[in-house]
Coordinates of C-alpha atoms in Angstrom, one line a residue:
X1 CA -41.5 9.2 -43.0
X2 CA -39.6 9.4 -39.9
X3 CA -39.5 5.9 -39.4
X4 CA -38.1 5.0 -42.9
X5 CA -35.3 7.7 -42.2
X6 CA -34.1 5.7 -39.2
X7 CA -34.2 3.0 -40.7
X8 CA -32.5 4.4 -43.8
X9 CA -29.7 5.9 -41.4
X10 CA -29.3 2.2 -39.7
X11 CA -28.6 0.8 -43.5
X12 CA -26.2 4.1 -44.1
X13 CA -24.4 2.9 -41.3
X14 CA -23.9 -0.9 -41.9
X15 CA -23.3 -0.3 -45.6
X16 CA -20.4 2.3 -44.9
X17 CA -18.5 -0.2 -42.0
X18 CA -19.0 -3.2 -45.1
X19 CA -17.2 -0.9 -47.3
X20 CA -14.9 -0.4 -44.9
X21 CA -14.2 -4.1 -44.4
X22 CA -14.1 -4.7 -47.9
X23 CA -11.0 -2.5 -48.5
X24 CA -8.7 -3.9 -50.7
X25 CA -6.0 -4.6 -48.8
X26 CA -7.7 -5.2 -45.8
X27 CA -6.2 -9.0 -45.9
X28 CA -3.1 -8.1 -47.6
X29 CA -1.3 -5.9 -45.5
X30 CA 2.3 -6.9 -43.5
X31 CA 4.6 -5.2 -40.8
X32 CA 7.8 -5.3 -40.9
X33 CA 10.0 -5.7 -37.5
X34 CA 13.7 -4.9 -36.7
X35 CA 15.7 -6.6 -34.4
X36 CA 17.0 -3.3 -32.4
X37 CA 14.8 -0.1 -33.1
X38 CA 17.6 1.8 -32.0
X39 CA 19.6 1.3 -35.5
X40 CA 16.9 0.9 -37.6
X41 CA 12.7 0.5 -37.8
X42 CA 11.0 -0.9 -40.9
X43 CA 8.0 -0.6 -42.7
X44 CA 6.0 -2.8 -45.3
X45 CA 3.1 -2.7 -47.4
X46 CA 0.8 -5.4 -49.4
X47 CA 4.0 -6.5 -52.0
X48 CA 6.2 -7.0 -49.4
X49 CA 7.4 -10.9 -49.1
X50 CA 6.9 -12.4 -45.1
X51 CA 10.6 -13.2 -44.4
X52 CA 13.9 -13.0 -42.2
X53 CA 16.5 -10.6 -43.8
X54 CA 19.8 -9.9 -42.1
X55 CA 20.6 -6.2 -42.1
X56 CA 23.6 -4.3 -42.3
X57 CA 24.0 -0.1 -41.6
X58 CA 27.6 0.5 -43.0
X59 CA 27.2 3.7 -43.3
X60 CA 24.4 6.9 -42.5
X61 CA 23.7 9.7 -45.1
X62 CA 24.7 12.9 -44.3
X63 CA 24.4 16.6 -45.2
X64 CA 27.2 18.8 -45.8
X65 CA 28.7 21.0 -43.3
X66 CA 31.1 23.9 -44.3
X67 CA 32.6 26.7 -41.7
X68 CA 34.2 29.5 -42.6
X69 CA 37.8 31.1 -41.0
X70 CA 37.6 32.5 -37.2
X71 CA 36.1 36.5 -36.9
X72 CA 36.6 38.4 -34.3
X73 CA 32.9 39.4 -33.8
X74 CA 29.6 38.8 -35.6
X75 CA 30.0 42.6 -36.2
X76 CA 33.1 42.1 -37.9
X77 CA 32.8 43.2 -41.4
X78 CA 33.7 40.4 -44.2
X79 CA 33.5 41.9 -47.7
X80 CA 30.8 43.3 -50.2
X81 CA 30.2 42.5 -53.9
X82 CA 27.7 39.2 -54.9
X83 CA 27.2 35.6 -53.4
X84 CA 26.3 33.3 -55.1
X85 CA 25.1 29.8 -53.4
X86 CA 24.3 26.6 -55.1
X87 CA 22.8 23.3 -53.8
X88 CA 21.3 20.3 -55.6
X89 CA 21.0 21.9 -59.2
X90 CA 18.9 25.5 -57.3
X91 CA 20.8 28.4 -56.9
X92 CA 20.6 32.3 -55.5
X93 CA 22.6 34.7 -55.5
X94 CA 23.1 37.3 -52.3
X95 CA 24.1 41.0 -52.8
X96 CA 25.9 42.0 -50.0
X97 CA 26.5 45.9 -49.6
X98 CA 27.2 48.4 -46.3
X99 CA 23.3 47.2 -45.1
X100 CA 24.5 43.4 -44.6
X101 CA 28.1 43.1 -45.0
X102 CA 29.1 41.8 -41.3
X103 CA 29.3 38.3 -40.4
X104 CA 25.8 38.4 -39.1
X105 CA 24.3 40.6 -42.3
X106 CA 25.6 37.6 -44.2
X107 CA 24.3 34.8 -41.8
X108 CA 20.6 37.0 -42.2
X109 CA 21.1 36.7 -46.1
X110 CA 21.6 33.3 -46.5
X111 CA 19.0 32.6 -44.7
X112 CA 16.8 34.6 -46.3
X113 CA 17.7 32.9 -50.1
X114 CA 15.3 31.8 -52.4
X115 CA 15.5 30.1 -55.6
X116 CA 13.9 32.0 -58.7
X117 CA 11.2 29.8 -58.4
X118 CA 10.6 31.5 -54.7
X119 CA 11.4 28.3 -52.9
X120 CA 14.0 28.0 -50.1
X121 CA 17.3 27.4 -51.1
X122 CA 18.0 24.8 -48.5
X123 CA 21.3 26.1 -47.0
X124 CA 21.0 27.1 -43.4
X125 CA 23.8 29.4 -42.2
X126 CA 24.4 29.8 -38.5
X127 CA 27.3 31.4 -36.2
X128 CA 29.4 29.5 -33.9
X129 CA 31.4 31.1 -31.0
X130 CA 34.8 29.5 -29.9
X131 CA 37.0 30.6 -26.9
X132 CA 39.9 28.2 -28.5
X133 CA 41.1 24.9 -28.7
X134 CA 42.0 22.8 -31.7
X135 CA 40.7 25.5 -33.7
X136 CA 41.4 29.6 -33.1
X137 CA 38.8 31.4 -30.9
X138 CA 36.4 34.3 -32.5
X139 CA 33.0 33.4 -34.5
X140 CA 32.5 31.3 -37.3
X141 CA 29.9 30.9 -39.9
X142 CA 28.7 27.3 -40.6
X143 CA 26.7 26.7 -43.7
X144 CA 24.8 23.0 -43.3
X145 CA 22.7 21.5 -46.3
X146 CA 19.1 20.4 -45.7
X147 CA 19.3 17.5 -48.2
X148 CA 21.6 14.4 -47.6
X149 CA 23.2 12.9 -49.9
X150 CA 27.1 12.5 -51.6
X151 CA 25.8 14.4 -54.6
X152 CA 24.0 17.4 -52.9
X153 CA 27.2 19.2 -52.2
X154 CA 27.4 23.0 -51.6
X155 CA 28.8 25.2 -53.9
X156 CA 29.4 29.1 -52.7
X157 CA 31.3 31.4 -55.4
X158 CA 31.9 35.4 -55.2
X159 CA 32.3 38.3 -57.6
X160 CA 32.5 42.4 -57.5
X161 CA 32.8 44.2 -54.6
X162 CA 36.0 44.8 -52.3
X163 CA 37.3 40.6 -52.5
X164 CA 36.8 40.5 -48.9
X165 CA 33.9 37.9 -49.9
X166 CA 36.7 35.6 -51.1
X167 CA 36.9 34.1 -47.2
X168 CA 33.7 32.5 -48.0
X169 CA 33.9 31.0 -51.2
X170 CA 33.6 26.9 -51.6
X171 CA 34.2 24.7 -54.8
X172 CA 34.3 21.0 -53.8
X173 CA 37.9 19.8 -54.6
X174 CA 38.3 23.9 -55.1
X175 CA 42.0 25.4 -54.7
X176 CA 41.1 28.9 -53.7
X177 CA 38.1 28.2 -50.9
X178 CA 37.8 30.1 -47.9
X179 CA 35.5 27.9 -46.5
X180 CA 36.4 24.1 -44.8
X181 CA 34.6 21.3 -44.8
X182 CA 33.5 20.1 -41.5
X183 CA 31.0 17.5 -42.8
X184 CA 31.8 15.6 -45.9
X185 CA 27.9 15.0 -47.9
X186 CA 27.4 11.3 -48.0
X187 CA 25.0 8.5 -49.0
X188 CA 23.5 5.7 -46.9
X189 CA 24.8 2.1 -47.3
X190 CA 23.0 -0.7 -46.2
X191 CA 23.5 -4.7 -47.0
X192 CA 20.3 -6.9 -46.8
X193 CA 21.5 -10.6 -47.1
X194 CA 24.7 -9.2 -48.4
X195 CA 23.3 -7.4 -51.0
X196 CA 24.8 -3.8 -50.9
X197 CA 22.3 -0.5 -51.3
X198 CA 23.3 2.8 -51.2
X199 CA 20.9 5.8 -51.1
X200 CA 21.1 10.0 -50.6
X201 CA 18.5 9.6 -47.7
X202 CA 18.4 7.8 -44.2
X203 CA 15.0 6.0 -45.7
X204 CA 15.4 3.9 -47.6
X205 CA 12.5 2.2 -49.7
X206 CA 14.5 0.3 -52.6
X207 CA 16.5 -2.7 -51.3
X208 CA 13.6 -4.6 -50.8
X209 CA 10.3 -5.1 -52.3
X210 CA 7.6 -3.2 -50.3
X211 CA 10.0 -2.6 -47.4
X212 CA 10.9 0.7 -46.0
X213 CA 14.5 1.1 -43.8
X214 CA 14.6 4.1 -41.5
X215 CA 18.7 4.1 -40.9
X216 CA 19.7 5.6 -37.2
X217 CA 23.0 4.1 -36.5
X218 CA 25.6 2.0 -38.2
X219 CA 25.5 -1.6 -37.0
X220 CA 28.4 -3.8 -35.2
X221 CA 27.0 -6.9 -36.5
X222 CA 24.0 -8.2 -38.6
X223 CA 20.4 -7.3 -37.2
X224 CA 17.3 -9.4 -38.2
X225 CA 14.1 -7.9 -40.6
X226 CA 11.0 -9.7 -39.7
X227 CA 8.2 -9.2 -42.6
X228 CA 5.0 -11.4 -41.0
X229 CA 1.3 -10.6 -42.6
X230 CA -0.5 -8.0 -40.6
X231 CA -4.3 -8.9 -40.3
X232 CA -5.2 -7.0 -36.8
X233 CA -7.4 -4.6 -38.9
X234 CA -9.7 -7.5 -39.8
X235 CA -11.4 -7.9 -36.5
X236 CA -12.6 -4.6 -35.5
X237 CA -13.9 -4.0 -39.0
X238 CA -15.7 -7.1 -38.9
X239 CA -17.1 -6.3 -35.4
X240 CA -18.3 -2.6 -36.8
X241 CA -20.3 -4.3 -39.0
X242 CA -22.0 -7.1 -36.5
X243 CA -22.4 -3.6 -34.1
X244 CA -24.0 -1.9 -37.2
X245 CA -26.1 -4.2 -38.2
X246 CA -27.7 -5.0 -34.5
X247 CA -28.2 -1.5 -34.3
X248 CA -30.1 -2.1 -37.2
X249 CA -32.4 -4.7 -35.7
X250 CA -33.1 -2.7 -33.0
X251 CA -34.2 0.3 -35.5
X252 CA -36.4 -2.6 -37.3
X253 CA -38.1 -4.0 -34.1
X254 CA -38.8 -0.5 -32.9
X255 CA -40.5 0.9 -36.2
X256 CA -42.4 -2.2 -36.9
X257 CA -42.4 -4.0 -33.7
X258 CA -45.3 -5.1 -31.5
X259 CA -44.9 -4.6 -27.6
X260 CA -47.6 -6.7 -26.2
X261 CA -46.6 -5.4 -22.5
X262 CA -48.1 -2.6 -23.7
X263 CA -50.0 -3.6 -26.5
X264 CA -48.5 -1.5 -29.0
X265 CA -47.3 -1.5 -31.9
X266 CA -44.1 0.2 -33.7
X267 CA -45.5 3.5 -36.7
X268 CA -44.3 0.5 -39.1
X269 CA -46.3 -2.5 -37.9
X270 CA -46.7 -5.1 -40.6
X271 CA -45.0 -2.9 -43.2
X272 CA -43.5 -5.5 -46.1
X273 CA -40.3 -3.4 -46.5
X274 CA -39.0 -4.2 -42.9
X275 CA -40.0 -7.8 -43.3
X276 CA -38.0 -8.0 -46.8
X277 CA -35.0 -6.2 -45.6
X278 CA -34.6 -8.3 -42.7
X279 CA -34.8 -11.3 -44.2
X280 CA -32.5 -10.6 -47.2
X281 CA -29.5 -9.8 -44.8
X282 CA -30.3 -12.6 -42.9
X283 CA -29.9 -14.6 -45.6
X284 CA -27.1 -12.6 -47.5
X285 CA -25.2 -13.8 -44.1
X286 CA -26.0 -17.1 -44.2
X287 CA -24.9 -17.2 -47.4
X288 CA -22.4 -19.9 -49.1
X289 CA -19.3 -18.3 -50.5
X290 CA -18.3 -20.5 -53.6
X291 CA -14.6 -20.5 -53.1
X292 CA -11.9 -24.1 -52.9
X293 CA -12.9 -27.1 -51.5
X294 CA -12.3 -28.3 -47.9
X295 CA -12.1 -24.1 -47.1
X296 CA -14.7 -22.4 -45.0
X297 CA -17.6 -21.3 -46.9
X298 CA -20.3 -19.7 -44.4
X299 CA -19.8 -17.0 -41.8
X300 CA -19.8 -18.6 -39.2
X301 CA -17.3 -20.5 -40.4
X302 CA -15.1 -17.5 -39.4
X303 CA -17.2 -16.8 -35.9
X304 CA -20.1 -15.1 -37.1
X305 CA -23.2 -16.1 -36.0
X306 CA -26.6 -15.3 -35.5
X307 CA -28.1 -15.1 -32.0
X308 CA -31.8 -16.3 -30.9
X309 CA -32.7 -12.4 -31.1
X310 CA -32.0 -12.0 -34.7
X311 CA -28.5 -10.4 -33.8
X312 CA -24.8 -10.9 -34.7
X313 CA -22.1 -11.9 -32.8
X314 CA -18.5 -12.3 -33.5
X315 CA -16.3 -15.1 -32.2
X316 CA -13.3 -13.1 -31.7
X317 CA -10.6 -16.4 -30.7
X318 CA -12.5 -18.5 -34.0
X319 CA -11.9 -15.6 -36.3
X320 CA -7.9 -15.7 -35.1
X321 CA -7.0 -19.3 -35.0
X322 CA -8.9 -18.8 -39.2
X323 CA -6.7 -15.8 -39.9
X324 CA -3.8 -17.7 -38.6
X325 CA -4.5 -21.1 -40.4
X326 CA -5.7 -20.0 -43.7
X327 CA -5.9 -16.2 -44.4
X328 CA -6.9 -17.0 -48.4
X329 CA -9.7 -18.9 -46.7
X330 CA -11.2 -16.0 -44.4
X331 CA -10.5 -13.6 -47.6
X332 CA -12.7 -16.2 -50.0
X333 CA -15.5 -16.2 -47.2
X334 CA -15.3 -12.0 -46.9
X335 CA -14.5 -11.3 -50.6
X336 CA -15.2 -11.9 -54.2
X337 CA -18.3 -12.2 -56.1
X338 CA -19.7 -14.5 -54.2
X339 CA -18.5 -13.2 -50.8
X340 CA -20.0 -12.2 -47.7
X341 CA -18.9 -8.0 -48.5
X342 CA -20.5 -8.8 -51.8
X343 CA -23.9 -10.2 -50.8
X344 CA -24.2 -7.6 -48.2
X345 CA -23.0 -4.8 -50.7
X346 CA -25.9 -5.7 -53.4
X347 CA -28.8 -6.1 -50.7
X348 CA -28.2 -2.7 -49.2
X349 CA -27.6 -1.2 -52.5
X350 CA -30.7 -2.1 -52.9
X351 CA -32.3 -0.5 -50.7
X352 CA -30.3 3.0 -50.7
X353 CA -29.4 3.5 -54.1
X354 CA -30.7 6.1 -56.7
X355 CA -33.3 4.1 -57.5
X356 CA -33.8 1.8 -54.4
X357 CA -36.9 0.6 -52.3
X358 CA -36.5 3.6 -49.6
X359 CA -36.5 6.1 -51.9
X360 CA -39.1 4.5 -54.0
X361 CA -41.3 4.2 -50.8
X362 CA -41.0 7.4 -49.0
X363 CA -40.8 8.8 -52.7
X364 CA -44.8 7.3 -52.8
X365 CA -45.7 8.7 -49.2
X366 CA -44.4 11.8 -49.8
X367 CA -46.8 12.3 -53.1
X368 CA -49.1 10.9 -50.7
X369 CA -48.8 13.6 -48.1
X370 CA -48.5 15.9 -50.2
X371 CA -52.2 14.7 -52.1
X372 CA -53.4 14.8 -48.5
X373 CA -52.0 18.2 -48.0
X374 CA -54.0 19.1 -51.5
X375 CA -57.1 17.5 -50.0
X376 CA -57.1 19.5 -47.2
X377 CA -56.6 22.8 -48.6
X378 CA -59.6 21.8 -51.1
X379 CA -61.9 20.8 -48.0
X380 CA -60.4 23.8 -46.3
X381 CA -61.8 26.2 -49.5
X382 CA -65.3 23.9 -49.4
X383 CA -65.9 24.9 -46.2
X384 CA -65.2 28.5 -46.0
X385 CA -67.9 28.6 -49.1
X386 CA -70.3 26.3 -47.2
X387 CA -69.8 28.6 -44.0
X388 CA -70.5 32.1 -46.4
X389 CA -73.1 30.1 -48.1
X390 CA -74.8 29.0 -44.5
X391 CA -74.0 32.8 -43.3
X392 CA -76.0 34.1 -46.1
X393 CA -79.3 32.0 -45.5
X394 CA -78.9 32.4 -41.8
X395 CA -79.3 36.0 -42.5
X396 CA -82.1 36.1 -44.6
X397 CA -84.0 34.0 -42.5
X398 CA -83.1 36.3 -39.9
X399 CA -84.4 39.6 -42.3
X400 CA -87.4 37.5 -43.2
X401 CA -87.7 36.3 -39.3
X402 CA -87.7 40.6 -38.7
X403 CA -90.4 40.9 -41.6
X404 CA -92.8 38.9 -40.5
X405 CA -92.6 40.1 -36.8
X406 CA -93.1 43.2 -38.1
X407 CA -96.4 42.3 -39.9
X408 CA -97.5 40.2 -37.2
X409 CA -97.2 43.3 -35.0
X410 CA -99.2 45.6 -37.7
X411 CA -102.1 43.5 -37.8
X412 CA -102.3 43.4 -34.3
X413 CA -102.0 46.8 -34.2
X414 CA -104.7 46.8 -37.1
X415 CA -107.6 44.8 -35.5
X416 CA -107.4 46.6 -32.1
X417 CA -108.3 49.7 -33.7
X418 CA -111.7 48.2 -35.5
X419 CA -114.8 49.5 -34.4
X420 CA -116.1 47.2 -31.3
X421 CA -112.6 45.2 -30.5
X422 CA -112.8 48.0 -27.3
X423 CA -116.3 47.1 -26.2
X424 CA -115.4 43.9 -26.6
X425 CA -113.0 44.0 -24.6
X426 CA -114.3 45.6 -22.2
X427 CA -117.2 42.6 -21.5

């Protein structure tokens, strides 16, 4: 049993690094390059198109920025009555009485907001001390947006209470607002190949197919996008599952190996199940792949091949100069029905499945142990009775044994006292 759960853990391992290299998109993945990372990187996934784009940044998004009127203090009392603050169609609106009605209360409040739904409200309020210069000294209060974006504008209105709240109120294009904007909300405007794109973030995911643009600075002139094909995942899968399955060969030649330096032989020695699963991966690897004429069919086509040990080993500089001549070549040998992943996938499945030879044999020697274990017990009960049974005759031989000593000592006893056995004697 413990040899078939080696093995059986040798198998779990190869088949999870084949299902590993069989992901789908393990051959269809790209990258995506900029010409200077320091005004934009890039992204791509398996739709993108390999390419050169030119790139343009006209423009970043931004988030709002609003700052109220100079205060002599963050103690400095502003008003009371309600506020109430509005961003990006959520709202909440602020009581502010005696407990909060400073410059600082208020900064606290904000910044406490939530939406009805309990969420942040995504206005951050902060205060900012100036000692003069363009603008008067005291303390101000700046309210910033988290969200970028022209249409994610803030909106701050007041009611009730003493008016005083009126210094804070802000209506875009308002007539009556206390507070200024010192950051105008705006999009993000990008040209690819002179194509123009605008968008509320700073990523942008939608002016090319399966490309993502991270914006950091506006560009002077036009910066290249590289998309190239991005297969640097195929090698170290397809080593994982040479590695896996010469640890596997190992296992197999251990369990049901003979070592004639020692002239021993592995707990498995001439079992069928090792033979048969060695040879059906050795021949699911040897495999032809049906796939377009004049294309690699076999593994080793690719690099793989199979040492005079029985093991795998992986061409690493064959495998490239494939992937880099014909990646729908290397994908027919790996993939589809009639693929290398495929073959592999179906002999270990197998094996290890529900309904597999492993469980099927170590299913049969574990109702074999346990018939043992039954056998045992049942010899075990036989000869407890044969030991009582024994016990008993021993001690009635033993009684009888006693018996007859006795007698024997009577008669002796017996005849020594008849008339003339002392005269006798005594001549």
């Amino acid at each position: 049993m413990s040899g078939f759960g080696l093995i059986k853990g040798a198998l779990d391992k190869l088949q999870a690094a084949v299902t590993t290299l069989g992901a789908s998109d393990l051959l269809s993945t790209n990258k995506a390059s900029s010409g200077d990372d320091k005004l934009f990187t890039a992204s791509a996934d398996g739709t993108a198109v390999a390419g050169a784009y030119s790139v343009e940044i006209t423009t970043l998004a931004a988030a709002q920025k609003l700052a109220s009127g100079a205060f002599a203090a963050s103690t400095t009392v502003v008003g009371t009555g309600s506020l109430t603050l509005a961003l990006s169609g959520k709202s909440a609106t602020l009581t502010i009485d005696d407990s909060n009605k400073s410059l600082a209360g208020i900064r606290d409040a904000i910044n406490a907001a939530r939406t009805e739904d309990g969420t942040p409200l995504g206005i951050t309020a902060t205060l900012v001390t100036s000692t003069g210069g363009v603008e008067p000294a005291g303390t101000y209060l700046v309210l910033t947006s988290s969200t970028t974006g022209a249409s994610n504008t803030i909106s701050v209105t007041q009611a009730g209470g003493d008016g005083g709240l009126a210094a804070l109120q802000y209506e875009t294009g308002g007539l009556a607002n206390g507070l200024t904007e010192k950051q105008a909300a705006a999009d993000s405007v990008v040209k690819v190949d002179g194509f123009t794109y605008s968008s509320a973030s700073n990523t942008v995911s939608g002016v090319l197919a399966g490309v993502t643009l991270n914006l950091k600075a506006t560009t002077m002139a036009p910066v290249t996008l590289t998309v190239t094909s991005d297969v640097s995942g195929v090698q170290p899968k397809l080593q994982a599952v040479v590695d896996a399955y010469n640890a596997l060969v190992d296992v197999l030649k251990q369990q049901g190996g003979y070592n004639s330096a020692v002239k021993s032989g592995g707990p498995l020695l001439g079992d069928s199940v090792l033979r048969n699963v060695s040879g059906q991966l050795r021949l699911a690897l040897t495999g032809q792949a049906e796939i377009e004429t004049g294309a690699p069919v076999l593994a080793r086509n690719i690099g793989i091949g199979i040492d005079a040990s029985g093991k795998l080993k992986l061409d690493a500089a064959a495998l490239k100069t494939q992937l880099a001549q014909d990646r729908t070549a290397v994908e027919g040998v790996l993939g589809g029905d009639t693929g290398l992943i495929k073959r592999l996938s179906n002999v270990l499945e197998g094996y290890l499945g529900s309904i597999g030879v492993l469980k099927a044999r170590t299913d049969s020697i574990g109702r074999q142990l346990v018939d043992i274990t039954d056998q045992r017990d049942a010899l075990s009960l036989r000869l407890v009775a044969l030991e009582k049974r024994y016990l008993a005759q021993f001690n009635a031989l033993d009684g009888l044994i006693s018996k007859i000593q006795a007698t024997g000592s009577f008669l002796s006893q017996q005849l020594a006292n008849l008339p003339g056995a002392s005269s006798g004697n005594k001549r």
